[in-house]
XYZ file of C-alpha atoms in Angstrom:
620
model
C -2.991 20.302 -9.455
C -3.800 17.047 -11.232
C -1.651 14.103 -10.263
C -0.081 11.824 -12.895
C -0.643 8.103 -12.858
C 2.551 6.640 -11.400
C 3.458 3.733 -9.172
C 3.496 4.643 -5.445
C 6.991 5.075 -4.105
C 8.756 2.265 -2.295
C 10.288 3.183 1.040
C 13.081 1.481 2.942
C 11.938 2.957 6.271
C 9.125 5.178 7.521
C 9.068 8.929 7.383
C 9.553 9.957 11.007
C 6.956 12.176 12.647
C 6.816 13.870 16.038
C 6.668 17.179 17.854
C 9.806 17.379 20.030
C 12.774 17.338 17.653
C 14.235 15.785 14.512
C 17.834 15.072 13.531
C 18.941 13.572 10.224
C 22.530 13.071 9.128
C 24.837 10.878 7.096
C 25.848 8.732 10.116
C 23.651 7.201 12.788
C 26.117 7.989 15.575
C 26.059 11.687 14.726
C 22.254 11.676 14.516
C 22.088 10.016 17.934
C 24.455 12.634 19.373
C 22.291 15.461 18.023
C 19.120 13.919 19.406
C 20.808 13.446 22.757
C 21.539 17.170 22.881
C 17.893 17.980 22.155
C 16.756 15.549 24.858
C 18.979 17.307 27.421
C 17.358 20.663 26.663
C 19.692 21.991 23.980
C 18.351 23.719 20.908
C 18.888 22.935 17.234
C 22.059 25.028 17.120
C 23.624 23.179 20.050
C 22.650 19.872 18.447
C 24.025 20.872 15.040
C 27.426 21.753 16.487
C 27.712 18.530 18.493
C 26.533 16.527 15.478
C 28.975 18.249 13.134
C 31.946 17.794 15.460
C 31.054 14.107 15.818
C 30.905 13.668 12.035
C 34.516 14.862 11.857
C 35.520 11.833 13.934
C 33.208 9.048 12.727
C 33.375 9.934 9.005
C 37.067 10.869 8.630
C 37.052 9.913 4.947
C 34.335 12.514 4.340
C 35.314 15.517 6.472
C 37.666 16.732 9.191
C 38.349 19.562 11.641
C 40.370 21.560 9.079
C 37.689 21.341 6.417
C 34.759 23.589 5.547
C 31.079 23.818 6.530
C 28.587 26.212 4.969
C 25.627 26.465 7.360
C 22.141 27.828 6.652
C 19.668 28.240 9.494
C 16.354 29.645 10.661
C 16.217 31.404 14.038
C 12.685 31.052 15.405
C 12.950 33.854 17.955
C 13.563 36.461 15.264
C 11.909 34.594 12.353
C 15.014 35.206 10.252
C 17.317 33.079 8.116
C 21.084 33.350 7.901
C 24.138 31.738 6.289
C 27.478 31.171 8.009
C 30.142 31.421 5.346
C 32.016 28.290 6.425
C 34.494 28.455 3.540
C 38.024 29.661 4.211
C 39.764 31.749 1.553
C 42.910 31.088 -0.429
C 46.112 31.828 1.506
C 47.607 35.275 1.077
C 50.708 33.877 -0.600
C 49.058 32.040 -3.494
C 49.467 33.083 -7.110
C 48.900 31.609 -10.527
C 52.599 32.247 -11.226
C 53.603 29.931 -8.391
C 51.709 27.006 -9.911
C 52.923 27.820 -13.420
C 56.490 27.656 -12.144
C 55.721 24.112 -10.999
C 54.518 23.206 -14.497
C 50.882 22.882 -13.451
C 47.726 23.904 -15.290
C 45.389 22.555 -12.597
C 45.727 22.777 -8.824
C 46.452 19.308 -7.394
C 43.625 17.347 -5.815
C 45.744 16.191 -2.876
C 48.577 17.552 -0.790
C 49.507 20.745 0.984
C 49.507 23.050 -2.052
C 45.706 22.876 -2.257
C 44.997 23.919 1.351
C 42.681 26.864 1.998
C 42.355 28.475 5.420
C 40.550 25.959 7.688
C 37.053 27.215 8.484
C 34.890 24.398 9.900
C 35.672 24.735 13.597
C 35.367 28.517 13.627
C 32.029 28.305 11.813
C 30.621 25.844 14.336
C 31.792 27.986 17.248
C 30.249 31.118 15.740
C 26.887 29.342 15.427
C 27.160 28.059 18.998
C 28.205 31.398 20.479
C 25.481 33.490 18.872
C 22.559 31.035 18.854
C 23.311 28.048 21.078
C 23.217 27.506 24.833
C 25.886 24.857 25.523
C 29.581 25.185 26.384
C 32.660 24.153 24.437
C 33.077 21.114 26.673
C 29.485 19.972 26.193
C 29.500 20.059 22.387
C 32.966 18.481 22.091
C 32.355 15.680 24.587
C 30.879 13.181 22.056
C 33.653 13.823 19.503
C 36.307 13.374 22.186
C 34.629 10.168 23.349
C 34.644 8.570 19.890
C 38.166 9.747 19.116
C 39.451 8.385 22.434
C 37.439 5.189 22.817
C 36.711 4.279 19.208
C 34.030 4.362 16.535
C 32.966 1.507 14.220
C 34.826 1.088 10.943
C 32.210 0.940 8.205
C 32.799 -0.709 4.847
C 33.494 2.601 3.123
C 35.984 3.753 5.733
C 37.784 0.429 5.436
C 37.782 0.652 1.631
C 39.117 4.233 1.659
C 41.949 3.337 4.021
C 42.753 0.139 2.142
C 43.079 2.108 -1.106
C 45.558 4.410 0.629
C 47.700 1.770 2.337
C 50.683 2.256 0.056
C 50.491 6.062 0.300
C 50.130 5.973 4.079
C 53.049 3.564 4.356
C 55.478 5.120 1.874
C 54.579 8.811 1.775
C 52.259 9.830 4.629
C 53.414 7.864 7.685
C 51.676 10.202 10.133
C 48.355 9.122 8.588
C 49.430 5.497 8.704
C 50.117 5.837 12.426
C 46.407 6.493 13.010
C 44.611 4.713 10.192
C 46.807 1.607 9.819
C 46.737 0.006 13.269
C 49.177 -2.908 13.345
C 50.399 -1.667 9.968
C 47.311 -2.663 8.000
C 43.808 -1.318 7.332
C 41.390 -1.824 10.225
C 38.834 -4.581 9.847
C 35.259 -3.639 9.046
C 33.314 -3.549 12.299
C 36.366 -2.953 14.470
C 36.759 0.184 16.568
C 39.169 2.825 15.322
C 40.552 5.576 17.537
C 42.318 8.887 16.991
C 44.045 9.681 20.290
C 45.931 12.648 18.821
C 42.658 14.354 17.903
C 41.200 13.544 21.325
C 44.250 15.172 22.928
C 43.876 18.251 20.721
C 40.243 18.748 21.638
C 40.809 18.080 25.330
C 43.553 20.709 25.376
C 41.305 23.123 23.511
C 38.549 22.644 26.111
C 41.008 23.219 28.943
C 42.379 26.387 27.381
C 38.879 27.715 26.687
C 37.787 27.035 30.260
C 40.870 28.768 31.634
C 39.348 32.042 30.459
C 37.146 33.575 33.107
C 33.798 35.040 32.296
C 30.844 34.135 30.162
C 30.177 31.144 27.928
C 30.686 33.484 24.986
C 34.164 34.405 26.227
C 35.111 30.732 26.434
C 33.847 30.137 22.917
C 35.899 33.060 21.643
C 38.899 31.555 23.435
C 38.270 28.226 21.683
C 38.200 30.047 18.351
C 41.432 31.747 19.338
C 43.154 28.361 19.657
C 42.657 27.983 15.907
C 43.597 31.507 14.918
C 46.451 32.413 17.228
C 46.900 29.605 19.766
C 48.451 26.160 19.870
C 46.501 24.800 16.885
C 47.512 27.737 14.686
C 51.136 27.362 15.782
C 51.146 23.635 15.004
C 49.632 24.189 11.548
C 52.061 27.014 10.771
C 55.069 24.973 11.912
C 53.957 21.941 9.888
C 53.353 23.996 6.730
C 56.711 25.772 6.941
C 58.791 22.644 7.559
C 57.017 19.847 5.689
C 57.195 18.756 2.057
C 54.903 15.908 1.040
C 54.178 13.967 -2.127
C 50.901 15.053 -3.736
C 49.030 14.735 -7.028
C 51.959 16.221 -8.924
C 54.120 13.255 -7.967
C 56.528 15.719 -6.377
C 57.153 16.831 -2.805
C 55.598 20.249 -2.213
C 55.218 22.662 0.692
C 52.024 24.407 1.711
C 51.283 28.037 0.919
C 49.129 28.333 4.054
C 50.710 30.238 6.958
C 49.928 31.197 10.522
C 49.261 34.717 9.309
C 46.395 33.399 7.164
C 44.879 31.733 10.219
C 45.311 34.900 12.264
C 43.280 37.005 9.844
C 40.399 34.592 9.215
C 37.030 34.634 10.991
C 33.814 32.982 9.905
C 30.937 35.393 9.397
C 27.221 35.535 8.695
C 25.614 36.500 5.426
C 22.099 36.878 4.066
C 20.885 33.945 1.954
C 19.690 34.204 -1.608
C 16.051 33.297 -2.237
C 13.769 32.203 -5.061
C 9.969 31.800 -4.920
C 8.588 28.619 -6.476
C 4.955 27.433 -6.290
C 4.342 28.798 -2.801
C 7.785 27.898 -1.485
C 10.774 30.165 -0.978
C 14.017 28.228 -1.406
C 17.068 29.695 0.349
C 20.698 29.126 -0.595
C 24.104 30.633 0.087
C 25.568 33.131 -2.374
C 27.717 32.438 -5.442
C 30.819 31.477 -3.412
C 28.903 28.184 -3.355
C 27.122 26.494 -6.232
C 23.851 27.071 -4.343
C 22.363 29.582 -6.806
C 22.361 26.792 -9.422
C 19.408 25.224 -7.598
C 17.580 28.542 -7.716
C 18.329 28.882 -11.430
C 17.015 25.380 -12.054
C 13.799 26.206 -10.210
C 13.378 29.377 -12.262
C 13.717 27.346 -15.456
C 11.475 24.542 -14.212
C 8.735 27.004 -13.276
C 7.856 27.115 -16.982
C 7.029 23.385 -17.151
C 4.065 21.451 -15.759
C 6.071 19.022 -13.649
C 2.998 17.983 -11.669
C 1.575 16.415 -14.823
C 4.730 14.379 -15.431
C 5.507 10.924 -14.100
C 8.290 11.625 -11.545
C 10.076 8.471 -12.748
C 9.381 9.052 -16.439
C 11.473 10.183 -19.382
C 9.776 13.595 -19.721
C 10.524 14.486 -16.094
C 14.123 13.255 -16.254
C 14.807 14.976 -19.574
C 13.284 18.299 -18.472
C 15.114 18.426 -15.155
C 18.412 17.400 -16.777
C 18.249 19.988 -19.553
C 17.495 22.730 -17.029
C 20.444 21.549 -14.942
C 22.796 21.844 -17.913
C 21.907 25.496 -18.415
C 22.174 26.348 -14.721
C 25.538 24.640 -14.353
C 26.898 26.337 -17.459
C 26.154 29.632 -15.722
C 27.738 28.313 -12.545
C 30.928 27.492 -14.414
C 30.944 30.811 -16.262
C 29.857 33.293 -13.599
C 30.023 32.064 -9.993
C 32.826 33.221 -7.737
C 33.375 34.916 -4.395
C 31.121 38.003 -4.492
C 33.237 39.585 -1.740
C 36.141 39.920 -4.190
C 34.570 39.830 -7.661
C 31.229 41.033 -9.059
C 28.621 38.361 -9.829
C 25.437 39.247 -11.778
C 23.432 37.156 -9.341
C 20.219 39.194 -9.445
C 19.971 38.694 -13.181
C 21.002 35.041 -13.017
C 18.132 34.055 -10.705
C 15.505 36.321 -12.267
C 12.386 35.076 -14.034
C 13.106 37.227 -17.081
C 16.506 35.603 -17.545
C 15.038 32.129 -17.021
C 12.391 32.820 -19.659
C 15.135 33.602 -22.177
C 17.207 30.552 -21.271
C 14.261 28.154 -21.266
C 13.876 28.648 -25.012
C 17.144 26.727 -25.495
C 15.603 23.504 -24.197
C 14.506 21.008 -26.849
C 11.887 18.611 -25.397
C 12.983 15.894 -27.808
C 16.773 16.202 -27.865
C 19.467 16.248 -25.170
C 21.916 19.106 -25.537
C 25.608 18.327 -25.908
C 26.563 22.022 -25.848
C 27.987 24.103 -23.007
C 25.696 27.154 -23.066
C 26.245 29.871 -20.458
C 24.037 32.913 -20.799
C 24.507 36.672 -20.949
C 23.015 38.075 -17.727
C 22.619 41.855 -17.877
C 23.986 41.652 -21.432
C 27.466 40.611 -20.335
C 29.217 37.902 -22.358
C 30.865 35.083 -20.393
C 34.531 34.184 -20.614
C 34.564 30.393 -20.827
C 37.410 28.325 -19.375
C 39.518 26.869 -22.164
C 39.325 23.581 -20.245
C 35.743 23.302 -21.536
C 35.985 24.952 -24.940
C 39.280 23.289 -25.863
C 39.495 20.148 -23.687
C 42.801 18.310 -23.378
C 43.268 14.910 -24.948
C 42.980 12.227 -23.804
C 40.218 13.741 -21.723
C 39.581 12.371 -18.214
C 36.405 10.332 -18.064
C 34.248 9.884 -14.998
C 32.674 6.803 -13.547
C 30.431 6.749 -10.506
C 30.861 4.961 -7.224
C 27.941 4.343 -4.927
C 26.731 7.326 -2.977
C 29.608 9.737 -3.481
C 31.354 12.112 -5.778
C 32.577 11.232 -9.278
C 35.766 9.229 -9.338
C 37.967 8.679 -12.338
C 39.195 6.012 -14.684
C 42.913 6.484 -14.068
C 43.879 4.942 -17.372
C 42.791 8.156 -19.112
C 44.350 10.681 -16.714
C 46.486 13.198 -18.555
C 49.841 14.058 -17.072
C 49.362 17.826 -16.598
C 53.084 18.193 -17.229
C 54.071 16.068 -14.230
C 54.077 12.528 -12.913
C 50.544 11.677 -11.723
C 51.165 8.176 -10.405
C 50.448 9.198 -6.834
C 46.682 9.731 -6.765
C 44.940 8.976 -3.467
C 41.190 8.626 -3.834
C 39.178 11.794 -3.355
C 36.950 12.150 -0.339
C 33.303 13.053 -0.173
C 31.095 15.046 2.183
C 28.634 14.847 5.098
C 25.307 16.492 5.779
C 22.974 17.181 8.702
C 19.495 18.642 9.184
C 17.952 19.505 12.553
C 14.696 21.044 13.808
C 13.906 21.557 17.497
C 10.627 21.943 19.377
C 10.849 25.745 19.201
C 11.081 25.734 15.409
C 14.783 26.502 15.031
C 16.153 24.844 11.915
C 19.695 24.075 10.697
C 21.095 22.528 7.518
C 24.860 22.129 7.176
C 27.214 20.347 4.784
C 30.609 19.597 6.383
C 33.413 18.470 4.085
C 37.119 18.732 3.340
C 40.072 17.941 5.515
C 39.362 14.263 4.929
C 41.970 11.545 5.416
C 42.604 11.364 1.639
C 43.552 15.031 1.324
C 46.991 15.296 2.930
C 48.950 13.763 5.821
C 47.780 13.948 9.404
C 49.522 16.781 11.255
C 51.152 14.648 13.982
C 50.645 17.123 16.831
C 46.958 17.596 16.035
C 45.505 14.368 14.638
C 43.931 15.793 11.485
C 44.976 16.826 7.930
C 44.439 20.047 6.043
C 41.927 20.370 3.214
C 42.259 20.700 -0.559
C 39.453 23.080 -1.536
C 41.895 25.325 -3.440
C 41.617 22.853 -6.353
C 38.304 24.486 -7.325
C 40.109 27.567 -8.604
C 41.241 27.853 -12.216
C 44.883 28.639 -13.019
C 43.740 30.297 -16.232
C 43.676 34.081 -15.970
C 40.671 36.322 -16.526
C 37.949 33.991 -15.267
C 35.579 34.636 -12.356
C 36.998 31.492 -10.754
C 40.666 32.345 -11.327
C 42.965 31.855 -8.343
C 43.675 34.928 -6.223
C 44.872 35.439 -2.639
C 42.200 36.025 -0.011
C 39.425 34.801 -2.294
C 37.010 31.990 -1.455
C 36.917 29.119 -3.945
C 33.494 28.483 -5.435
C 32.686 25.493 -3.293
C 30.299 22.648 -4.086
C 29.066 22.568 -0.474
C 25.477 23.729 -0.427
C 22.834 23.103 2.280
C 19.253 24.220 1.620
C 16.286 25.701 3.466
C 12.744 26.145 2.198
C 9.918 28.297 3.526
C 6.285 27.461 2.735
C 3.781 30.312 2.620
C 6.340 32.385 4.515
C 6.932 29.897 7.349
C 10.151 27.930 7.837
C 9.368 24.505 6.408
C 12.262 22.293 5.363
C 16.008 21.773 5.867
C 17.669 19.433 3.369
C 20.845 18.563 1.492
C 23.336 15.896 0.528
C 26.993 15.074 0.036
C 28.069 14.550 -3.552
C 30.192 17.332 -5.022
C 28.640 18.644 -8.234
C 25.492 16.621 -7.540
C 24.604 18.677 -4.445
C 22.270 20.878 -6.518
C 20.784 17.881 -8.346
C 19.893 15.052 -5.940
C 18.239 17.309 -3.313
C 16.351 19.104 -6.073
C 14.796 15.788 -7.107
C 13.654 15.207 -3.533
C 12.158 18.697 -3.328
C 10.384 18.460 -6.710
C 8.901 15.023 -6.086
C 7.818 16.111 -2.617
C 5.968 19.267 -3.648
C 4.729 18.259 -7.114
C 3.918 14.585 -6.651
C 3.032 14.289 -2.983
C 5.862 11.985 -1.965
C 6.695 12.255 1.717
C 10.285 12.982 2.699
C 11.346 9.346 2.936
C 9.599 8.365 -0.285
C 11.247 11.232 -2.134
C 14.682 10.331 -0.736
C 14.273 6.649 -1.607
C 12.976 7.294 -5.129
C 15.319 6.425 -8.047
C 17.827 9.202 -8.606
C 19.698 10.628 -11.580
C 22.131 13.433 -12.420
C 24.235 14.850 -15.222
C 27.989 15.464 -15.401
C 27.471 17.907 -18.280
C 29.456 20.520 -16.344
C 33.009 21.472 -15.470
C 33.739 19.123 -12.588
C 34.843 20.943 -9.485
C 37.467 18.403 -8.431
C 40.750 17.398 -10.018
C 41.095 16.402 -12.863
C 37.943 18.434 -13.649
C 36.319 16.382 -16.446
C 33.456 17.654 -18.592
C 31.132 14.979 -19.990
C 28.714 16.398 -22.590
C 25.163 14.990 -22.695
C 25.963 12.587 -19.854
C 23.176 11.180 -17.699
C 23.718 8.835 -14.747
C 20.707 6.718 -13.774
C 20.056 4.274 -10.985
C 19.093 0.863 -12.344
C 15.609 0.999 -10.813
C 14.226 3.071 -13.698
C 11.993 1.158 -16.107
C 13.765 -0.092 -19.275
C 11.293 1.834 -21.459
C 12.297 5.056 -19.701
C 15.979 4.347 -20.301
C 15.314 3.615 -23.985
C 13.309 6.827 -24.387
C 16.123 8.859 -22.876
C 18.703 7.224 -25.128
C 16.529 8.059 -28.133
C 16.642 11.710 -27.070
C 20.440 11.650 -27.192
C 21.366 11.244 -23.532
C 24.618 9.390 -22.901
C 23.435 6.933 -20.267
C 25.547 5.473 -17.465
C 23.768 2.927 -15.281
C 25.070 3.083 -11.738
C 23.318 0.328 -9.759
C 20.025 0.066 -7.915
C 20.899 2.201 -4.859
C 23.879 4.265 -5.921
C 23.127 7.992 -6.289
C 22.588 10.479 -3.501
C 22.788 10.671 0.279
C 20.005 13.185 0.853
C 18.493 13.838 4.270
C 15.696 16.234 5.194
C 13.607 17.537 8.088
C 10.379 19.533 7.874
C 7.893 21.264 10.138
C 4.276 22.351 9.843
C 1.659 23.752 12.204
C -1.564 21.716 12.318
C -5.116 23.080 12.604
C -4.824 23.120 16.396
C -1.622 25.152 16.369
C 0.646 22.206 17.194
C 4.077 21.855 15.645
C 4.443 18.671 13.565
C 8.013 17.635 12.731
C 9.043 15.089 10.103
C 12.334 13.634 8.874
C 13.840 11.204 6.414
C 17.352 9.980 5.679
C 19.106 8.183 2.883
C 19.449 4.382 2.996
C 22.187 4.288 0.338
C 25.487 3.341 1.909
C 23.770 1.896 4.988
C 24.796 4.601 7.462
C 22.585 7.683 7.146
C 19.746 7.827 9.657
C 17.100 10.170 10.992
C 15.927 10.124 14.562
C 13.303 12.075 16.434
C 10.134 12.051 18.466
């Protein structure tokens, strides 16, 4: 392929290269923990679990033990790829009628009402049991250490806690007891502890080890603590007895029960796949937004991206217009395929992409929401998009995370919305070991902004239920036992049939956009992993936002300030509604890759995002 004439990419740090192991994540402490596991003889699965459990402690504003974690991995010994579901379903007692009786037309973004069944811990233990080598004690030791002895408070943790000081003081005192030492936000650079969480995990280890027999039996016992043991009992007791102020401005109880925990188990699934220019990209099914990346690739296959400047207006416009079509299908069709049919084969087919591609105007940005008709079926659009409320919530962008809102335009949703803690974000990790095992995982939910800390456990519940619609007759309509269509979406790629790359990012609705840019610039323009991660990023919010208050911003395009002014002008002339977000503001992508050289030696590489000053890769 011919290469366009573009300026070589600036990098903030080198692309790492080695042959023993690579770990990349959104926090340097977690990356160091994962590498330490590899150094002690553990495999990528052991390292992923220890890394993920550490992220729950050191990034409490981004994920927690009662959150979610879709995991996609390659097992070298069988040369197979798998997904661990990692997303708990809606509680059995939920109903649209319940929320209507509360005067709600959207599920709140905070509080106990929005809790799904916690799934992160069970997912990690399933991965460890079936593919790892370490014990419960060994993978939990780093998390217990940081919870007991302290982890550094970064600027963003301090800012998140500071924004919640009033809520933690007046409404959620159990959270204040942990995150407001001496009654005020911790200072940046100080060490913050969570002794209640350390106690919970130490008790869990002791109970697991009290079971005689194999390592697998102990891991099953650890899972049992969440489903039927002391953790399940504490969650059930808290949900039955506690009413807390949430996004409605009212005190509400949870719908989650111990019975929901009893019936849940994480499980494995086959990934979806799409072939693109010699690569096979793998994603989880339509209970995530993962197929949207595959749909974008199918659309992009019809354009000569290699001939485009990867920082130019043609590239940005083409990728953005393809994203709009893919996300319209996401919003119209994606749901839990275990409970509702999804025409996924048609959605990711080349024939369907060929039809949809004709809607793209190379000279004009679309301001229309245009889902397609896979297999001839007409979509049922949410009225929230076709007949948006007024005044409509508008989105601004904060550095390196999910969209946040201008509160002055929030609509009341029939209730008092004065109490609005800031929404959390997400974490990510990628790991490859010396045997060629590969893991990508995106932990999220159960963050400190979601709901109060359960005093006996040291962590809050999540709020993923907010991704359901309360409108009837939609694929994403709320129903008991159904998984919400989550934004969480790690990625794997094979090259010429061999496992090649693990990658992903935090970022809500941007999780199928920022990593796609890295992948496209890497394979079409020859950027190495670090160059592609560091390159100026962009995304669109021309979609039904997944998080409360669920704004839709037609023709929107967010750009980092590092794009050339002529590029910005050209995009404006094509009708894009531009938001400039700062020089280093969009994306927290990390990635690891592996190849075999001409002498049969495994070559591992990694890169991590510099935005936010905490993501790091490590390896040798």
